[in-house]
Amino acid sequence: MLVDGNSKIFIHDLNEILRDISSAEETSSSHLLETISRFKTDIVDVVLSAHDRDLMYVLCKDKSISMCTLKGAVLKTIVLEQAPYCMAVDSIDSYI
């Protein structure tokens, strides 16, 4: 997963990238699975859920945390009191 300067999230298939690296053949495939460009403010941090393979937490500079699917559908947004610098989620997704 990569985040660019325009607050776009790019999700790549790491298994396919590693498979290409270990193969003798050279390919030019990007292995891009999804591009999410729905965020209107700068993204500070992105954390994937350890519990749900289709869930990610996106921390933005507008003091919000969006819980999204890997396709970009926002499930819930939480607004914080202060602008944080990073985010950590526990291993069972019960605390941020």
Coordinates of N, CA, C and O in Angstrom, one line a residue:
M1 N 0.8 -1.2 0.0 CA 0.0 0.0 0.0 C 0.9 1.2 0.0 O 1.8 1.3 0.8
L2 N 0.6 2.2 -0.9 CA 1.3 3.4 -1.0 C 0.4 4.6 -0.9 O -0.8 4.5 -1.4
V3 N 0.8 5.7 -0.3 CA 0.0 6.9 -0.3 C 0.9 8.0 -1.0 O 2.0 8.2 -0.7
D4 N 0.2 8.7 -2.0 CA 1.0 9.8 -2.7 C 0.7 11.1 -2.1 O -0.1 11.2 -1.1
G5 N 1.3 12.2 -2.6 CA 1.1 13.5 -2.1 C -0.3 14.1 -2.4 O -0.6 15.1 -1.8
N6 N -1.1 13.5 -3.2 CA -2.4 13.9 -3.5 C -3.5 13.1 -2.7 O -4.7 13.1 -3.1
S7 N -3.1 12.5 -1.6 CA -4.0 11.7 -0.7 C -4.7 10.6 -1.5 O -5.8 10.2 -1.2
K8 N -4.0 10.0 -2.4 CA -4.5 8.8 -3.1 C -3.8 7.5 -2.5 O -2.6 7.6 -2.2
I9 N -4.5 6.5 -2.3 CA -4.0 5.2 -1.7 C -3.9 4.2 -2.9 O -4.9 4.0 -3.6
F10 N -2.8 3.7 -3.1 CA -2.6 2.7 -4.1 C -2.3 1.3 -3.4 O -1.4 1.2 -2.6
I11 N -3.1 0.3 -3.8 CA -3.0 -1.0 -3.1 C -2.5 -1.9 -4.2 O -3.1 -2.1 -5.3
H12 N -1.3 -2.6 -3.9 CA -0.7 -3.5 -4.9 C -0.7 -4.9 -4.3 O -0.8 -5.1 -3.1
D13 N -0.6 -5.9 -5.2 CA -0.6 -7.3 -4.8 C 0.8 -7.7 -4.5 O 1.6 -8.0 -5.4
L14 N 1.2 -7.7 -3.2 CA 2.6 -8.1 -2.8 C 2.9 -9.5 -3.2 O 4.1 -9.8 -3.6
N15 N 2.0 -10.4 -3.1 CA 2.3 -11.8 -3.5 C 2.7 -11.9 -4.9 O 3.7 -12.6 -5.3
E16 N 2.0 -11.2 -5.8 CA 2.4 -11.2 -7.2 C 3.7 -10.6 -7.5 O 4.5 -11.0 -8.3
I17 N 4.0 -9.5 -6.8 CA 5.3 -8.8 -6.9 C 6.4 -9.7 -6.5 O 7.4 -9.8 -7.2
L18 N 6.3 -10.4 -5.4 CA 7.3 -11.3 -4.9 C 7.4 -12.5 -5.8 O 8.6 -13.0 -6.1
R19 N 6.3 -13.0 -6.4 CA 6.4 -14.1 -7.3 C 7.2 -13.7 -8.6 O 8.0 -14.4 -9.1
D20 N 7.0 -12.4 -9.1 CA 7.7 -11.9 -10.2 C 9.2 -11.8 -9.9 O 10.0 -12.0 -10.8
I21 N 9.5 -11.3 -8.7 CA 10.9 -11.2 -8.4 C 11.6 -12.5 -8.4 O 12.8 -12.6 -8.8
S22 N 11.0 -13.5 -7.9 CA 11.6 -14.9 -7.8 C 11.6 -15.6 -9.1 O 12.3 -16.6 -9.2
S23 N 10.8 -15.2 -10.1 CA 10.7 -15.9 -11.3 C 11.9 -15.5 -12.2 O 12.4 -14.4 -12.1
A24 N 12.2 -16.3 -13.2 CA 13.3 -16.0 -14.1 C 12.8 -15.0 -15.2 O 13.6 -14.3 -15.8
E25 N 11.5 -15.0 -15.5 CA 11.0 -14.1 -16.5 C 10.8 -12.7 -15.9 O 10.5 -12.5 -14.8
E26 N 11.1 -11.8 -16.8 CA 10.9 -10.4 -16.4 C 9.6 -9.9 -17.0 O 9.3 -10.0 -18.2
T27 N 8.7 -9.3 -16.1 CA 7.4 -8.8 -16.6 C 7.3 -7.3 -16.3 O 8.1 -6.8 -15.5
S28 N 6.4 -6.7 -16.9 CA 6.2 -5.2 -16.7 C 4.9 -4.9 -16.0 O 4.4 -3.8 -16.1
S29 N 4.3 -5.8 -15.4 CA 3.0 -5.6 -14.8 C 3.2 -4.8 -13.5 O 4.1 -5.0 -12.7
S30 N 2.2 -3.9 -13.2 CA 2.3 -3.1 -12.0 C 1.7 -3.7 -10.8 O 2.0 -3.3 -9.7
H31 N 0.8 -4.7 -11.0 CA 0.2 -5.5 -9.9 C -0.7 -4.5 -9.0 O -1.0 -4.8 -7.9
L32 N -1.2 -3.4 -9.6 CA -2.1 -2.5 -9.0 C -3.5 -3.1 -8.8 O -4.1 -3.5 -9.8
L33 N -3.9 -3.2 -7.6 CA -5.3 -3.8 -7.4 C -6.3 -2.7 -7.3 O -7.4 -2.9 -7.8
E34 N -6.0 -1.6 -6.6 CA -7.0 -0.6 -6.3 C -6.4 0.7 -6.1 O -5.3 0.8 -5.7
T35 N -7.1 1.8 -6.6 CA -6.7 3.2 -6.3 C -7.8 3.9 -5.6 O -8.9 3.9 -6.1
I36 N -7.6 4.4 -4.4 CA -8.6 5.1 -3.7 C -8.3 6.6 -3.6 O -7.2 7.0 -3.1
S37 N -9.2 7.4 -4.1 CA -8.9 8.8 -4.2 C -10.0 9.7 -3.6 O -10.2 10.8 -4.0
R38 N -10.7 9.1 -2.6 CA -11.9 9.8 -2.0 C -11.5 10.8 -0.9 O -12.4 11.5 -0.5
F39 N -10.3 10.8 -0.4 CA -9.9 11.6 0.7 C -9.6 13.0 0.3 O -8.8 13.2 -0.6
K40 N -10.3 14.0 0.9 CA -10.1 15.4 0.5 C -9.0 16.1 1.3 O -8.7 17.3 1.0
T41 N -8.5 15.5 2.3 CA -7.4 16.1 3.1 C -6.2 15.2 3.1 O -6.3 14.0 2.7
D42 N -5.1 15.7 3.5 CA -3.8 14.9 3.5 C -3.9 13.7 4.5 O -4.5 13.8 5.6
I43 N -3.4 12.6 4.0 CA -3.4 11.4 4.8 C -2.1 11.3 5.7 O -1.0 11.6 5.2
V44 N -2.3 11.1 7.0 CA -1.2 11.0 7.9 C -0.6 9.6 8.0 O 0.6 9.4 8.0
D45 N -1.6 8.6 8.2 CA -1.2 7.3 8.4 C -2.3 6.3 7.9 O -3.4 6.7 7.9
V46 N -1.9 5.1 7.5 CA -2.8 4.1 7.1 C -2.4 2.8 7.8 O -1.2 2.4 7.7
V47 N -3.4 2.2 8.5 CA -3.1 0.9 9.2 C -4.1 -0.1 8.7 O -5.3 0.1 8.7
L48 N -3.6 -1.3 8.3 CA -4.4 -2.4 7.9 C -4.9 -3.2 9.2 O -4.1 -3.3 10.1
S49 N -6.1 -3.6 9.1 CA -6.6 -4.4 10.2 C -5.9 -5.8 10.3 O -5.7 -6.4 9.3
A50 N -5.6 -6.2 11.5 CA -5.0 -7.5 11.7 C -6.1 -8.6 11.8 O -5.8 -9.7 11.6
H51 N -7.3 -8.1 12.1 CA -8.4 -9.0 12.3 C -9.2 -9.3 11.0 O -9.6 -10.4 10.7
D52 N -9.4 -8.2 10.2 CA -10.3 -8.3 9.0 C -9.4 -7.9 7.8 O -8.9 -6.8 7.7
R53 N -9.3 -8.8 6.9 CA -8.4 -8.6 5.7 C -8.9 -7.5 4.8 O -8.2 -7.0 3.9
D54 N -10.2 -7.1 4.9 CA -10.7 -6.1 4.0 C -11.0 -4.7 4.7 O -11.7 -3.9 4.2
L55 N -10.3 -4.5 5.8 CA -10.5 -3.3 6.6 C -9.2 -2.5 6.8 O -8.2 -3.1 7.0
M56 N -9.3 -1.2 6.6 CA -8.1 -0.4 6.9 C -8.6 0.9 7.6 O -9.8 1.3 7.5
Y57 N -7.7 1.5 8.4 CA -7.9 2.7 9.1 C -7.1 3.8 8.5 O -5.9 3.6 8.3
V58 N -7.7 4.9 8.1 CA -7.0 6.0 7.4 C -7.1 7.2 8.4 O -8.2 7.7 8.7
L59 N -5.9 7.7 8.8 CA -5.8 8.9 9.7 C -5.5 10.1 8.8 O -4.6 10.1 8.0
C60 N -6.3 11.1 8.9 CA -6.2 12.3 8.0 C -5.9 13.5 8.9 O -6.1 13.6 10.1
K61 N -5.3 14.5 8.2 CA -4.9 15.8 8.9 C -6.1 16.6 9.4 O -5.9 17.5 10.2
D62 N -7.3 16.3 8.9 CA -8.5 17.0 9.4 C -9.0 16.4 10.7 O -10.2 16.6 11.0
K63 N -8.2 15.7 11.4 CA -8.5 15.1 12.7 C -9.5 14.0 12.6 O -10.3 13.8 13.6
S64 N -9.6 13.3 11.5 CA -10.5 12.2 11.4 C -9.8 10.9 11.1 O -8.7 10.8 10.6
I65 N -10.5 9.8 11.6 CA -10.1 8.4 11.3 C -11.2 7.8 10.5 O -12.3 7.8 11.0
S66 N -11.0 7.3 9.3 CA -12.0 6.7 8.5 C -11.7 5.2 8.5 O -10.6 4.7 8.2
M67 N -12.7 4.4 8.9 CA -12.6 2.9 8.7 C -13.2 2.6 7.4 O -14.4 2.9 7.1
C68 N -12.4 2.0 6.5 CA -12.7 1.8 5.1 C -12.5 0.3 4.7 O -11.6 -0.3 5.3
T69 N -13.2 -0.1 3.7 CA -12.8 -1.3 3.0 C -11.6 -1.1 2.1 O -11.3 0.1 1.8
L70 N -11.0 -2.1 1.6 CA -9.9 -2.0 0.7 C -10.3 -1.4 -0.6 O -9.5 -1.0 -1.4
K71 N -11.6 -1.5 -0.9 CA -12.1 -0.9 -2.1 C -12.4 0.6 -2.0 O -12.7 1.3 -2.9
G72 N -12.3 1.1 -0.8 CA -12.5 2.6 -0.5 C -13.8 3.0 0.1 O -14.1 4.1 0.3
A73 N -14.7 2.0 0.3 CA -16.0 2.3 0.9 C -15.8 2.7 2.4 O -15.3 1.9 3.2
V74 N -16.3 3.9 2.8 CA -16.1 4.3 4.2 C -17.2 3.7 5.0 O -18.4 3.9 4.7
L75 N -16.8 3.0 6.1 CA -17.8 2.3 7.0 C -18.2 3.2 8.1 O -19.3 3.2 8.6
K76 N -17.2 4.0 8.6 CA -17.4 4.9 9.8 C -16.3 5.9 9.8 O -15.2 5.6 9.5
T77 N -16.6 7.1 10.3 CA -15.6 8.1 10.5 C -15.7 8.6 11.9 O -16.7 8.9 12.4
I78 N -14.5 8.7 12.5 CA -14.4 9.2 13.9 C -13.6 10.5 13.8 O -12.6 10.6 13.2
V79 N -14.1 11.6 14.5 CA -13.5 12.9 14.6 C -12.8 13.0 15.9 O -13.4 12.8 17.0
L80 N -11.5 13.3 15.9 CA -10.7 13.5 17.1 C -10.6 14.9 17.6 O -10.9 15.8 16.8
E81 N -10.2 15.1 18.8 CA -10.1 16.5 19.3 C -8.8 17.2 18.9 O -8.8 18.4 18.8
Q82 N -7.7 16.4 18.7 CA -6.5 17.0 18.2 C -6.0 16.3 17.0 O -6.4 15.2 16.7
A83 N -5.1 17.0 16.3 CA -4.5 16.3 15.1 C -3.4 15.4 15.5 O -2.3 15.9 16.1
P84 N -3.5 14.1 15.4 CA -2.5 13.1 15.7 C -1.4 13.0 14.7 O -1.6 13.5 13.5
Y85 N -0.3 12.4 15.0 CA 0.8 12.2 14.1 C 1.0 10.8 13.5 O 1.6 10.6 12.5
C86 N 0.4 9.8 14.3 CA 0.5 8.4 13.8 C -0.7 7.7 14.5 O -1.3 8.2 15.4
M87 N -0.8 6.4 14.1 CA -1.9 5.6 14.7 C -1.4 4.2 14.9 O -0.7 3.7 14.1
A88 N -2.0 3.5 15.9 CA -1.7 2.1 16.1 C -3.1 1.5 16.5 O -3.9 2.1 17.2
V89 N -3.3 0.3 16.0 CA -4.5 -0.5 16.2 C -4.1 -1.8 16.9 O -3.1 -2.4 16.4
D90 N -4.8 -2.2 18.0 CA -4.4 -3.4 18.6 C -4.7 -4.6 17.8 O -5.4 -4.5 16.7
S91 N -4.2 -5.8 18.1 CA -4.3 -7.0 17.3 C -5.7 -7.5 17.1 O -5.9 -8.4 16.2
I92 N -6.6 -7.1 17.9 CA -8.0 -7.6 17.7 C -9.0 -6.5 17.3 O -10.2 -6.6 17.4
D93 N -8.4 -5.4 16.9 CA -9.2 -4.2 16.4 C -10.2 -3.7 17.5 O -11.3 -3.3 17.1
S94 N -9.8 -3.7 18.7 CA -10.8 -3.2 19.7 C -10.4 -1.8 20.2 O -11.2 -1.1 20.7
Y95 N -9.1 -1.4 20.0 CA -8.7 0.0 20.4 C -7.8 0.6 19.3 O -7.0 -0.1 18.7
I96 N -8.0 1.9 19.1 CA -7.1 2.7 18.3 C -6.2 3.6 19.1 O -6.7 4.2 20.0

